Structures are given as C-alpha cells and as structure tokens.
Coordinates of C-alpha atoms in Angstrom, one line a residue:
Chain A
X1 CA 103.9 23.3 136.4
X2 CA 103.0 23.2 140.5
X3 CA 100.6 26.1 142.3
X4 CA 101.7 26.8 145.4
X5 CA 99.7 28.2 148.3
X6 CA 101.7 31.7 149.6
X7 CA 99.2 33.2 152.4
X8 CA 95.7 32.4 154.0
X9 CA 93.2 34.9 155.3
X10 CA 90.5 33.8 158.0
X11 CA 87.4 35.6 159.5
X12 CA 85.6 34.1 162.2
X13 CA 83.0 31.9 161.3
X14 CA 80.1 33.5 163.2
X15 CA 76.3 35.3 162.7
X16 CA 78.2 38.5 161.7
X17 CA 74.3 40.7 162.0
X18 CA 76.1 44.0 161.5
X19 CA 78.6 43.0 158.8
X20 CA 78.1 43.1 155.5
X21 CA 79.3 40.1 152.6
X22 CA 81.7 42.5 151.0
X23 CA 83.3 43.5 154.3
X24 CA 84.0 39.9 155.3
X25 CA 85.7 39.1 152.2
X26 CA 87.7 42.2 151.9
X27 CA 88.9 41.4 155.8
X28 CA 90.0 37.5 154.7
X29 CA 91.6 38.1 151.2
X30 CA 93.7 41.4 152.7
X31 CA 94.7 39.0 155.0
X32 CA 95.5 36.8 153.0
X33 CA 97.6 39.3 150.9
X34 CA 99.3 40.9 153.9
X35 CA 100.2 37.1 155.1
X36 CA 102.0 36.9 151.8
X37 CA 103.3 40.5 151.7
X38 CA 101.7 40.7 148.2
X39 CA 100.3 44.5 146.9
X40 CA 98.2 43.3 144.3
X41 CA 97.3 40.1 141.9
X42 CA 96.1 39.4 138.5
X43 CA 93.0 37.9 139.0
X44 CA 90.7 37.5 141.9
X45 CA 88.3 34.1 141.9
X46 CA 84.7 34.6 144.2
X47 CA 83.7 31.1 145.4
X48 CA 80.2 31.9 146.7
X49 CA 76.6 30.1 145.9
X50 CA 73.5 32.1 147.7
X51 CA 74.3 35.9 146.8
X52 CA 71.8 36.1 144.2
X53 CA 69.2 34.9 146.6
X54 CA 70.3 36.6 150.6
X55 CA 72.2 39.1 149.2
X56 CA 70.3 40.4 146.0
X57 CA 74.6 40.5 144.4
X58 CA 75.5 38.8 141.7
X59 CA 78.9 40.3 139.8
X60 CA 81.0 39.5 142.7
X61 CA 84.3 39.3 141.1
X62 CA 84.4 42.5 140.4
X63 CA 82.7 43.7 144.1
X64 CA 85.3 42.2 145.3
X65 CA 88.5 43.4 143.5
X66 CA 87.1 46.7 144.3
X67 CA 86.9 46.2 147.8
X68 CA 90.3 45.3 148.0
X69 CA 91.5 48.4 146.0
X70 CA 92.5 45.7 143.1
X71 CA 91.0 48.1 140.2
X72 CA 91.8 46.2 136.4
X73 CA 92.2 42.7 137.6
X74 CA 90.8 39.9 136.1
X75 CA 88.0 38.5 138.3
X76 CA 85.1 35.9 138.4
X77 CA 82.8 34.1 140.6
X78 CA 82.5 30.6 140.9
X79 CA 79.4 28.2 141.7
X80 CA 79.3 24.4 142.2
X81 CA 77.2 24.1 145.3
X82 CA 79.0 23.1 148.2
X83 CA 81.9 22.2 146.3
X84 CA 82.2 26.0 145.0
X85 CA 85.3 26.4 147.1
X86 CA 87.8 23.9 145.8
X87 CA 86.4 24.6 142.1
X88 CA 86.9 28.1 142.5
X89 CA 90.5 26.6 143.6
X90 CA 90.4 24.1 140.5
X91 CA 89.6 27.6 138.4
X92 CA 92.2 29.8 139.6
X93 CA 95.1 26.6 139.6
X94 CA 94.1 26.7 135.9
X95 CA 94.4 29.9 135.3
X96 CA 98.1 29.6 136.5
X97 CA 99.1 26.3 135.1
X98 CA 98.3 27.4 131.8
X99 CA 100.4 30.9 132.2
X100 CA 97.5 33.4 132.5
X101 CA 98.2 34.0 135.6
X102 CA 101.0 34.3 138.4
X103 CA 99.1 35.2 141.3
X104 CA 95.1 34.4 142.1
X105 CA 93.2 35.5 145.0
X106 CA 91.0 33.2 146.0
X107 CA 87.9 33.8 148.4
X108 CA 85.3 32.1 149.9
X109 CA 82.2 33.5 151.3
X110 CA 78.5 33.4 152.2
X111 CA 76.3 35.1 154.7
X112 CA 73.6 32.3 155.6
X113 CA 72.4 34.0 158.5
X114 CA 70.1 36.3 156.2
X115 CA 67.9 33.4 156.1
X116 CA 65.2 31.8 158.0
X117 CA 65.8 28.0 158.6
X118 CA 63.1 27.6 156.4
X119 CA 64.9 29.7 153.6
X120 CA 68.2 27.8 154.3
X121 CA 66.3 24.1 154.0
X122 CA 65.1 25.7 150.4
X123 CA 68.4 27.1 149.6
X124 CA 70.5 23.7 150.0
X125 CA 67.5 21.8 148.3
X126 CA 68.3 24.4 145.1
X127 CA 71.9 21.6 144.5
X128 CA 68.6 18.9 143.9
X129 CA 66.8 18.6 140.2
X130 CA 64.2 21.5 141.1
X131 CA 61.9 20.1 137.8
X132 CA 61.3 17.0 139.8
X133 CA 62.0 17.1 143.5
X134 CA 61.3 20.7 144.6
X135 CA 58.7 21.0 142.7
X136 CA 57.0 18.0 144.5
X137 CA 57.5 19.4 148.3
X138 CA 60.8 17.5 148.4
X139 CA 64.0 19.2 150.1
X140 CA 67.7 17.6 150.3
X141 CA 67.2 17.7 154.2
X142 CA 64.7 14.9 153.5
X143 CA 66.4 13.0 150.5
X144 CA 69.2 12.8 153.0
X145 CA 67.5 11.9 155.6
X146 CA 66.2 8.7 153.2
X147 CA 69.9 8.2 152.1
X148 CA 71.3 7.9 156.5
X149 CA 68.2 5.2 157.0
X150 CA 69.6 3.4 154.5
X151 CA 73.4 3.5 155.5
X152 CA 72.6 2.6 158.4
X153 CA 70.6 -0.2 157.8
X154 CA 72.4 -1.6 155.4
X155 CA 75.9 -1.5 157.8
X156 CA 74.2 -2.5 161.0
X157 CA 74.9 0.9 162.6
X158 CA 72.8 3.0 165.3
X159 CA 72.4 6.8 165.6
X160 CA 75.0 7.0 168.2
X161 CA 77.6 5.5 166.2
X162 CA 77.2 8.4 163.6
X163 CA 77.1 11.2 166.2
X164 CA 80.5 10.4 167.2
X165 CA 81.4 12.8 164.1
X166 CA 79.4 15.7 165.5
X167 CA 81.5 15.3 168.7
X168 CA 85.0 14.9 166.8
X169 CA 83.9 18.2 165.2
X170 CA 83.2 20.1 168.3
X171 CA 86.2 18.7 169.7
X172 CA 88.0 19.8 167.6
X173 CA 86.6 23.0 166.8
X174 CA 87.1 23.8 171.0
X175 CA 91.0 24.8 170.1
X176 CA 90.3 26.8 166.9
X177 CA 90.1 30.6 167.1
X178 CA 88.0 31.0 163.6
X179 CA 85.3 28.2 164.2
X180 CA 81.9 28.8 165.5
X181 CA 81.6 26.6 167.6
X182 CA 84.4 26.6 169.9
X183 CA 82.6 23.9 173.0
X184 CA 83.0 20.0 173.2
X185 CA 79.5 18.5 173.0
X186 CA 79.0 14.9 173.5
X187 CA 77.3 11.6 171.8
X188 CA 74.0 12.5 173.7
X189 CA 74.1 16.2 172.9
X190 CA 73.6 14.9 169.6
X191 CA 71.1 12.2 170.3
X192 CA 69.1 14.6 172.7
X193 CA 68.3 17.4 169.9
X194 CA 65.2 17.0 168.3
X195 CA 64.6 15.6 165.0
X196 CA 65.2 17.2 161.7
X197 CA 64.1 14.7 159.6
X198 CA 64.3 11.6 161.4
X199 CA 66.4 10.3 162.0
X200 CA 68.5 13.0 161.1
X201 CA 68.9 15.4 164.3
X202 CA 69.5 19.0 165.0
X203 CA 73.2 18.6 165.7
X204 CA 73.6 16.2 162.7
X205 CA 73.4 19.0 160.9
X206 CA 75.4 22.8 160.4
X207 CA 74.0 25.7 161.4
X208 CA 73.5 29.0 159.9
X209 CA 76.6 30.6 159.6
X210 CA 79.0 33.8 158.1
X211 CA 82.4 33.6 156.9
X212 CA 84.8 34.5 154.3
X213 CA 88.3 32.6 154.1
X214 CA 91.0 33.3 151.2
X215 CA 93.8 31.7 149.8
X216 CA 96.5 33.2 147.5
X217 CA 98.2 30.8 144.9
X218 CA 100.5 31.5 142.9
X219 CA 103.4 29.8 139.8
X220 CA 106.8 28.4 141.1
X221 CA 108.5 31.2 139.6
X222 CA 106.5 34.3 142.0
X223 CA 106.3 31.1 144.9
X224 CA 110.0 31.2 145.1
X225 CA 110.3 35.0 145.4
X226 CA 108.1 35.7 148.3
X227 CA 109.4 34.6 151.6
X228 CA 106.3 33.6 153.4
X229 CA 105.4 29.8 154.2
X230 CA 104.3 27.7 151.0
X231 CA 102.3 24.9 150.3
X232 CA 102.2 23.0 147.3
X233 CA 98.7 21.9 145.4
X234 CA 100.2 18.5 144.1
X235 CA 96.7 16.9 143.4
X236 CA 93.2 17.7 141.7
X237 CA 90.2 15.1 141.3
X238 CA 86.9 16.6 140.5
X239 CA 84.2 14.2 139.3
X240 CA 80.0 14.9 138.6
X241 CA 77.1 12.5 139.1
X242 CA 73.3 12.5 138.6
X243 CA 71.7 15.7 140.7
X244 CA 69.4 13.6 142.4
X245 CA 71.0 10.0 144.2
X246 CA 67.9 8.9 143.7
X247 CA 68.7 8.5 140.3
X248 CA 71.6 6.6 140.5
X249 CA 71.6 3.1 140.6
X250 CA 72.4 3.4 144.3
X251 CA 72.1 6.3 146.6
X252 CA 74.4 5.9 148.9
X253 CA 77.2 4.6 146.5
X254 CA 78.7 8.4 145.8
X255 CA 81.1 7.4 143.1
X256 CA 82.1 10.8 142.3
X257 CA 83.8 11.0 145.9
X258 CA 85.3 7.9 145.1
X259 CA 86.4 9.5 141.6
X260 CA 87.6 12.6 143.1
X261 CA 89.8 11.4 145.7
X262 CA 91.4 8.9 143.4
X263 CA 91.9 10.7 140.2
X264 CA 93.7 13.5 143.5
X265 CA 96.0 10.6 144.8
X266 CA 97.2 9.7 141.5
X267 CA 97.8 13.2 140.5
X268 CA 100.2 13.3 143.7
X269 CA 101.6 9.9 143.2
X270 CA 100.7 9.2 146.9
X271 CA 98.7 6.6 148.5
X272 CA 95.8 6.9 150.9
X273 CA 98.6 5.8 153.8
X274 CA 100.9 8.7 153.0
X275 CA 97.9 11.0 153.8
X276 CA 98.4 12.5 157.3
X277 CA 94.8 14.4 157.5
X278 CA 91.8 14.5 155.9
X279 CA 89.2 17.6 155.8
X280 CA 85.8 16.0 154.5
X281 CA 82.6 17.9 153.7
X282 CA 80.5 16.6 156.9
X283 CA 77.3 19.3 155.8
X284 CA 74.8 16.2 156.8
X285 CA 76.6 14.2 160.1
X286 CA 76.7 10.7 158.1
X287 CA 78.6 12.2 155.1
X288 CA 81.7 12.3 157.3
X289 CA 82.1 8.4 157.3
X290 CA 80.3 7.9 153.6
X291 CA 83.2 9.9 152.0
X292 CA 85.5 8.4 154.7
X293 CA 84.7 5.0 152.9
X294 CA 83.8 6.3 149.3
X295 CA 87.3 7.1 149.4
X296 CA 89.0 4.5 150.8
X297 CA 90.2 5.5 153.9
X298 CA 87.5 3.0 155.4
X299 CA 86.4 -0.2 154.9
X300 CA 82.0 0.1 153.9
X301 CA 80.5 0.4 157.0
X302 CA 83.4 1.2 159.1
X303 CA 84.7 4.3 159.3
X304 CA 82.3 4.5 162.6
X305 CA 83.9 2.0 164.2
X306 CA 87.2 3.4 163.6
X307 CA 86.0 6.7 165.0
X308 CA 85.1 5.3 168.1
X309 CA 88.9 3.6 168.6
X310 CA 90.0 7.2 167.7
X311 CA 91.2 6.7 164.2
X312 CA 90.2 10.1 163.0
X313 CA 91.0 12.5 166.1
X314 CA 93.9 14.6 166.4
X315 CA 96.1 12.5 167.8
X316 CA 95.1 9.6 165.4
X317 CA 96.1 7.6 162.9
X318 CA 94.6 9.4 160.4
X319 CA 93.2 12.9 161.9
X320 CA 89.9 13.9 160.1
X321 CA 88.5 17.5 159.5
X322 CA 91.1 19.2 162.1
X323 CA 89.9 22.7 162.8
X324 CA 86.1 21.3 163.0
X325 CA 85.1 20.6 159.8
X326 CA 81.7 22.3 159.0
X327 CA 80.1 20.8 161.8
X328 CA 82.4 22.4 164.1
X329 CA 84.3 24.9 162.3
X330 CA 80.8 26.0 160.2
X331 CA 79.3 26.0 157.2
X332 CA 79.2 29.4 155.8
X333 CA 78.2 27.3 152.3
X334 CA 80.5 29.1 149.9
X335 CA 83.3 29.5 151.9
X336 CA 83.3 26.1 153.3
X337 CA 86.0 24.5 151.4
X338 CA 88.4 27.6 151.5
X339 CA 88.5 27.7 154.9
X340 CA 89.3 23.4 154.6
X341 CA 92.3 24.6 152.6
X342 CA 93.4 27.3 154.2
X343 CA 93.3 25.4 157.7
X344 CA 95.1 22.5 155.6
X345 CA 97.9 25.0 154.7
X346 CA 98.0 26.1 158.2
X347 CA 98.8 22.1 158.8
X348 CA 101.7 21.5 156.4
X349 CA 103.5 24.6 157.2
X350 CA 103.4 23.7 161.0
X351 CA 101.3 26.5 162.0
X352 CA 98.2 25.2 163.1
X353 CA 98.6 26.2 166.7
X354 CA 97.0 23.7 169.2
X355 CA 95.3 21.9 166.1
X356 CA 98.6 21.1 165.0
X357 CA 98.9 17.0 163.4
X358 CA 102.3 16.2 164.5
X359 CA 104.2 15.4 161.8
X360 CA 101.6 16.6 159.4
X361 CA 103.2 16.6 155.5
X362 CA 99.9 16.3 153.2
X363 CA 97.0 16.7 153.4
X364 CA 93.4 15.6 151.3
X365 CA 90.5 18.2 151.1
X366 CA 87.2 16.8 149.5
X367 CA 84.5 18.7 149.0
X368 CA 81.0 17.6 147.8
X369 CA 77.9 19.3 146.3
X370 CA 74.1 17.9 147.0
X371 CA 74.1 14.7 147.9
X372 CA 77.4 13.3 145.5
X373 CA 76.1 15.1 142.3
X374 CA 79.7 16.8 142.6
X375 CA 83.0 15.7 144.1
X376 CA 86.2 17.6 144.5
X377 CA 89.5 16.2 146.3
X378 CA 92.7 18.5 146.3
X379 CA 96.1 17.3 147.9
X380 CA 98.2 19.9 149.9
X381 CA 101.6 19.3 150.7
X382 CA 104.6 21.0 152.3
X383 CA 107.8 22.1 150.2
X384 CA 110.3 20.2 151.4
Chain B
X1 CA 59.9 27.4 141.3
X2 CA 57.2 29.3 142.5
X3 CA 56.3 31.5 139.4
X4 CA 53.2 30.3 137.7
X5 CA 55.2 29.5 134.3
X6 CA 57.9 27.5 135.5
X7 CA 55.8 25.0 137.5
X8 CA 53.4 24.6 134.4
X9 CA 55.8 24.0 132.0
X10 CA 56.7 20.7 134.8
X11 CA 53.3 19.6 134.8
X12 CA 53.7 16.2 132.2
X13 CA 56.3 15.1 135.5
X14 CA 54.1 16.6 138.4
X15 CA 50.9 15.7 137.1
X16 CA 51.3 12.3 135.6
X17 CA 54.8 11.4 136.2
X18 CA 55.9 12.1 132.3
X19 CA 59.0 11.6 131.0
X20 CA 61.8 9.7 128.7
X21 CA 62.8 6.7 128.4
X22 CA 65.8 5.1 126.7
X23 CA 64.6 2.5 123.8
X24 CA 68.2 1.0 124.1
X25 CA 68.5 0.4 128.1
X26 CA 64.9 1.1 129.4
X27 CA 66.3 4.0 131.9
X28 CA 63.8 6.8 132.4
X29 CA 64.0 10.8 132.9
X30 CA 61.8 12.8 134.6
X31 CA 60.2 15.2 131.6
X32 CA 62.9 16.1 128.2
X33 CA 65.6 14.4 127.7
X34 CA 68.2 14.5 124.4
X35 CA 70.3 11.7 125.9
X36 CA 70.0 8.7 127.4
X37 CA 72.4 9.6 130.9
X38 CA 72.7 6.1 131.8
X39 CA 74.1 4.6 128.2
X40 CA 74.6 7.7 125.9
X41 CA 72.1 7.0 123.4
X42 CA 70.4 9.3 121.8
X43 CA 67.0 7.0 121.1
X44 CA 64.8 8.0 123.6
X45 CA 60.9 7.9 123.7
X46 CA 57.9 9.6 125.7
X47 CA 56.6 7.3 128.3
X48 CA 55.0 7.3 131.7
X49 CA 56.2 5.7 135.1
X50 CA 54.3 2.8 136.4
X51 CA 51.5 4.6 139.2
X52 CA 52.4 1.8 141.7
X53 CA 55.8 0.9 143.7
X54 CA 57.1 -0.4 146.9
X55 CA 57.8 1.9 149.9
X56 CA 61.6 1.6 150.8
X57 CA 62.0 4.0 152.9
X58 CA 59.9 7.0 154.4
X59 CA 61.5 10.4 156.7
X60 CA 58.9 12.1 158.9
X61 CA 59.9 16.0 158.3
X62 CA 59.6 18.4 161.2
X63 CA 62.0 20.5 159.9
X64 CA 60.2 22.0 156.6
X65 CA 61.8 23.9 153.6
X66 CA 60.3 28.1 152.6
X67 CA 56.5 27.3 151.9
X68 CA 56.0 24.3 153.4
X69 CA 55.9 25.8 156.9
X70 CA 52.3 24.7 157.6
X71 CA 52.2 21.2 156.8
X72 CA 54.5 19.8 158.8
X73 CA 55.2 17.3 160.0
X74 CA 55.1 15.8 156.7
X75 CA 56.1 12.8 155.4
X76 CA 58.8 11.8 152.6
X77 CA 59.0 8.6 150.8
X78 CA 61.3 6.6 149.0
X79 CA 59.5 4.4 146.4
X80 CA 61.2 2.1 143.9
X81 CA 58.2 2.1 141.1
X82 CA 57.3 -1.1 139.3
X83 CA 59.8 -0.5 136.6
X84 CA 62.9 0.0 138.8
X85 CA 62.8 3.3 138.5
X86 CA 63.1 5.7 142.1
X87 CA 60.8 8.3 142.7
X88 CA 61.0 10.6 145.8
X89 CA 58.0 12.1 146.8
X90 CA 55.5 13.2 149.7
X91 CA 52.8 10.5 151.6
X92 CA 49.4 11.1 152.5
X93 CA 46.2 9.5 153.3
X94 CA 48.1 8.0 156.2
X95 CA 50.4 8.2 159.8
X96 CA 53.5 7.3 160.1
X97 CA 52.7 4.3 162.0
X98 CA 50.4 2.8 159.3
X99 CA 53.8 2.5 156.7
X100 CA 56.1 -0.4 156.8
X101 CA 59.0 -0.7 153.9
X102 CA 58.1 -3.4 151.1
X103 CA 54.4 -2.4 151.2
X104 CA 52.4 -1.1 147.9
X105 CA 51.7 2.3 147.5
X106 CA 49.9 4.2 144.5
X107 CA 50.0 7.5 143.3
X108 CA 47.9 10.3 143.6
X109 CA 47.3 14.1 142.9
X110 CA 47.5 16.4 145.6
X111 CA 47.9 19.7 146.8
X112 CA 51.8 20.2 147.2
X113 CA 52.2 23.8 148.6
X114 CA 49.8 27.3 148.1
X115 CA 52.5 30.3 147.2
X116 CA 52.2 32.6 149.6
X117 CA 52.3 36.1 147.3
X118 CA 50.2 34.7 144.3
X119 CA 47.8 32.0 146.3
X120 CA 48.9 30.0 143.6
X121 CA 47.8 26.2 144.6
X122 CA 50.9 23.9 143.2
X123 CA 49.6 20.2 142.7
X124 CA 51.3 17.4 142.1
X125 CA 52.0 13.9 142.9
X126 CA 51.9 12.3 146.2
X127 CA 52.4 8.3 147.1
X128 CA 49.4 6.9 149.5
X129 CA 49.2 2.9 150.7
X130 CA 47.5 1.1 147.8
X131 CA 44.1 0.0 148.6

C-alpha cells in the first residue's frame, strides 16, 4: 500500500514574539487541510522536541486537534531530535499502511526564540548522552566543532570550502516566501562572523527560529478522491547509532545516514542518479557535505568541490536543500524536516514558484538527530 | 542535569571515569551497562578508563551552553585514552597555545559549573597536559 502526500501548510519561518506555538500550528495544518479541501482527519501526528522545556506543553496531540476544531481524533506527538519531523512522518505513513488510518495530519513545530543562545546551545546538547557529556561541561556545539576539525583535516579542505553551503542556503532561501532568511550572503560573510566554536562560525550555524509546517497523507483509496496535487512517499530508511560519535569507532563516519538513505533508495527501487534534489539536514554548516557523501551522492571529501563547480545549486546537476535548507530556510528544530517535505512536495508537483528544479520528479529528504545518533531518508515522488 | 540527585547518581563516571567494559571485545561504557553495544554480549564487568591519553583534537568555546556563561572561553578536548577508548571532555591548567594534537594529557578533578538556583558546585573530570 503507497501514502500519498494531498496538501502542505507553511508559516513563515521567523521570531514570531507575539505568536503563540498553538497558533502557528493551527495556521499551517488548516492550511494544509484547506490545500487539500479536507474537513477533518483521523489522526493528527505533533512532531515537536523543546515544548516541555520553552513552552512548559507537553500533550500536544491533543492541543493541537483542538485547535483545529478536530474534537475525537486520534493524536500523538512525536520526538527523535532533529529528525522528529520525518519520524513523525515514518509514524503517521504507518498508521496508514497498516489500515488505521486514511488521512494523518501531520505538523511540525517549535518556537526556539523563547530561548537565550545559551538555553538553545543546552537544548541541542539534550540529543548528546547527558550522563557523560553534559554532565562534564560538554555541549554538541563543541563535539561538533571537534567532528569539522577533523573532516577537514582528514580531506584537505579549508573553512571557505565549507561556507560555500551557508551561501547555497541563502541563495536559495532569497526566492522563498516562508524562509527566514530571504538575502544572499557570501563566502566571506561566513568567514567574517566570529567564532562559535572554532572553527565553527556564526553563520555555520542556524539561528533561533519559529515555525510550524504540515503535511496531510493519506491511503490511495482517499488520494484518488480528492482533486488536489499528490505526491507519492515511495521510500523510508530510518537507521540509529551511538548518542555520542565519540563513541563510535569513527566520528565522522555517520553510518546511519548512510543506512537511511540506502535502505530509502531501495524501498523506491531508484538509484542515487534518478534523484533530481536532495533536502539535507545542514543544522551545523559541514553536515551539508558529510551526509552529501555519507550517502553517496559524493565521493569522501568531495561534495565541496562539487559545490564550488555548482553541482548542488538550482540549476545543477543535482540541486541540494532548494528552499534554503535550515541554514537558509531555518531551523525551527521540530518543524525542520516538515517544512523539507512539504517544500519537496511543492517540487514534484511543479509548484515551487521561482525555486522550481526543472524537470524535478523525486525527490530525497534526510534528516538527522545529534550528531548521526539518528538518520531518516524519505523519497517523494510525483504520480505520474 | 542540574538537580542534586541526578548528577550524584553519575558520580562513578564524573568522578573517576567508571564504567563497563565488555569481557568478550574489551569495549567500554561510561557507568551501567546490560549489554555490550559494540558485540551484543551480555558479559560485561566494572572497570575504570586509563587516567592518561593523547590530545587529538581540542575546540576553543566562545559560544557557551545555559550555566557555563562565565567560563568562557573554554576549551574542549578530544582525547583517545590509553585503551582506545574516546573521551570528550573540558582542558585546564593551560592556553590554547600550549596544546598540540598527539601530546599526553592526564586527568583531573575540577570544578565543572556552580547551579545558579542551588549554588550547587558540579565537579568532575577535566584533561590537563601531563607533567
């Protein structure tokens, strides 16, 4: 049995100060139902990871079928860390494949700008073994930090090579009417913001950032009724690792990228070559060419060299994270990968406006918790 | 991790750098483990990490996380211990100049953070260049 992908809901990704979590969520998944001309659903999936902590909310599913006027529906909320969104997806696709359900509302959605910086180093460092690294001063910012000396190091590779994937970001956020950042910013933008964690920069990483995205999926049978654009989810890969890289035999070997995106292909029966885009989970600048290569759509080493011959722009061979990504686009954590799908769907049905891939038939979202500890690749495709 | 129970209960790790190791493949785990993650067995014993390793690689943090907002900038080090085992963890008793990857470093106890509600002092390990 397939899941199909009937309607998309988008708020812009922004510091919404005067709006509250509930209100941004209600705004994309009404959206998303009025995109669809759908009145109601059986169940409604929450992907969302920092409530409990900004928000003082847990029980979100059922917040938000109530804010949608969806009384008696099934509901839950989902957490995997960055990858919440596409296993809130993995959740609800389940849900229908195995005849529970016909129709699933899912949304993303996170309000980071109720933290300090300090709060939001602490918050991502929360996906990291808290026993052991935490608890010795220890934040992701830093482990990552440890894990881009090494890539680059061990490839040959300078800073500026790297910050070529902030700019594609920007660039490509410039077009988008939802992304945060909506200005072209260039290599030494990057390589003029102060250090992070060097030599992680400012602009290396995201930003705090509000948003809630949706996505409606639904069986063949309720696909076929509804006359809105569809998408079909042909593939799923989802794959764990150790919390902590450092754990692993090698840090910046993230198998369960490599796992995810080829347990997704096989799934689809398509090879990396038959991919026209990729949306990757760039929440640290040098992730964007680590998964690039984790899964296979660049040789070790190289996926910044093929940036800088304009392999992954829109207009090239293989266009990577084409609304932004979450440098560009933003991270509003929990939301993240919904709005990689959503803008994905936007892609195969030809509606992506100015960020339009010509020619654009499928489509591979990945989406990766901590520092590899989680890996999640779905494949989007147009019905033909 | 900043209620007085939770941190105590990590103190074999924190303190002394506790944990267990597989009898069948030698892999350790910070504090309790049931199963070996690396091999899947299930014969695991209490043992301790080596106090000395080799600095691979160290970050100088400007950017700190909630409650380490005073001591920056800090530094953050990558050490692969004498068994083969990595352990990321804070330097001190030194500048950032001073380190160089491949050279010794020890441990040592130090203050990590004070809480700022409680005043709770959190200790724990640190890496500093071996004598």
């Amino acid at each position: 049995m397939r899941v199909y992908v009937g309607g998309v809901g988008l708020t812009k990704v922004d510091e919404h100060w005067e709006r509250t979590l509930t209100e941004l969520m209600a705004e994309a998944g009404l959206s998303a139902l009025e995109s669809a001309g759908l009145q109601s659903v059986d169940a409604v999936v929450v992907s969302n990871v920092f409530a409990e902590s900004l928000q003082e909310q847990v029980n979100l599913g059922a917040y938000f079928a109530e804010v949608l006027g969806l009384r008696g529906v099934s509901c839950l909320r989902v957490e995997a860390g960055g990858a919440s969104g596409l296993a809130a997806v993995y959740s609800a696709a389940s849900s229908i494949v195995s005849g529970l359900n016909k129709a699933v509302l899912v949304v993303g959605a996170e309000k980071m700008s109720d933290a300090t910086a300090e709060e939001a180093v602490a918050l991502s460092s929360m996906e990291e073994p808290a026993e052991y690294i935490a608890s010795l001063g220890v934040s992701q910012l830093a482990e990552a930090a440890l894990i881009y000396k090494e890539y680059l190091i061990r490839y040959g590779l300078e800073q500026e090579d790297v910050a070529y994937f902030p700019v594609l970001g920007h660039e490509h956020a410039q077009t988008a009417p939802h992304a945060q950042y909506q200005f072209k910013i260039s290599v030494d933008t990057v390589m003029n913001s102060p250090y992070v964690a060097e030599p992680l920069r400012r602009f290396d990483t995201t930003s705090p950032a509000d948003g809630a995205a949706a996505v409606l999926l639904l069986s063949e049978e309720l696909a076929r009724k509804l006359d809105s654009p569809k998408a079909v989810l042909k593939g799923f890969g989802m794959a764990s690792d150790y919390l902590s890289p450092f754990d692993r035999e090698d840090p910046v070997e993230m198998r369960s990228i490599n796992f995810a995106a080829q347990r997704a292909l096989e799934m689809a029966g398509l090879s990396r070559g038959s991919i026209d885009f990729v949306e990757v989970h760039d929440s640290y600048s040098f992730m964007a060419p680590l998964s690039l290569e984790a899964m296979g759509f660049a040789e070790k080493g190289y996926a910044c060299h093929d940036a800088r011959k304009g392999r992954w722009s829109l207009s090239g061979e293989t266009p990577l994270n084409t609304f932004g990504g979450l440098k560009g686009r933003g991270n509003p954590v929990g939301a993240s990968n919904i709005y990689s799908l959503a803008e994905a769907y936007l892609q195969v049905t030809g509606n992506a406006e100015k960020n339009q891939v010509d020619g654009a038939k499928a489509g591979l979202i990945q989406a990766v918790a901590g520092l590899g500890s989680y890996a999640a690749a779905v494949i989007i495709e147009e019905v033909g | 991790m900043s209620k007085p129970a939770s941190y105590w209960r990590l103190r074999p790790f924190v303190y002394r750098l506790e944990g267990s190791r597989c009898v069948k493949c030698g892999h350790f785990h910070p504090l309790v483990r049931k199963v070996c993650r690396r091999c899947g067995s299930k014969n695991l014993e209490r043992d301790r990490l080596p106090a000395t390793g080799i600095l691979r690689h160290f970050t100088v943090v400007s950017q700190a996380q909630q409650g380490m907002e005073k001591n920056t900038p800090f530094i953050v080090a990558w050490v692969e211990m004498d068994d083969g085992s990595k352990v990321v963890a804070q330097m001190t008793d030194c500048e950032p100049e001073d380190l160089k990857p491949a050279m010794k470093v020890e441990t040592v106890v130090r203050k990590i953070k004070v809480d700022g509600e409680s005043r709770l002092i959190f200790y724990g390990i640190k890496f500093r260049p071996s004598a």
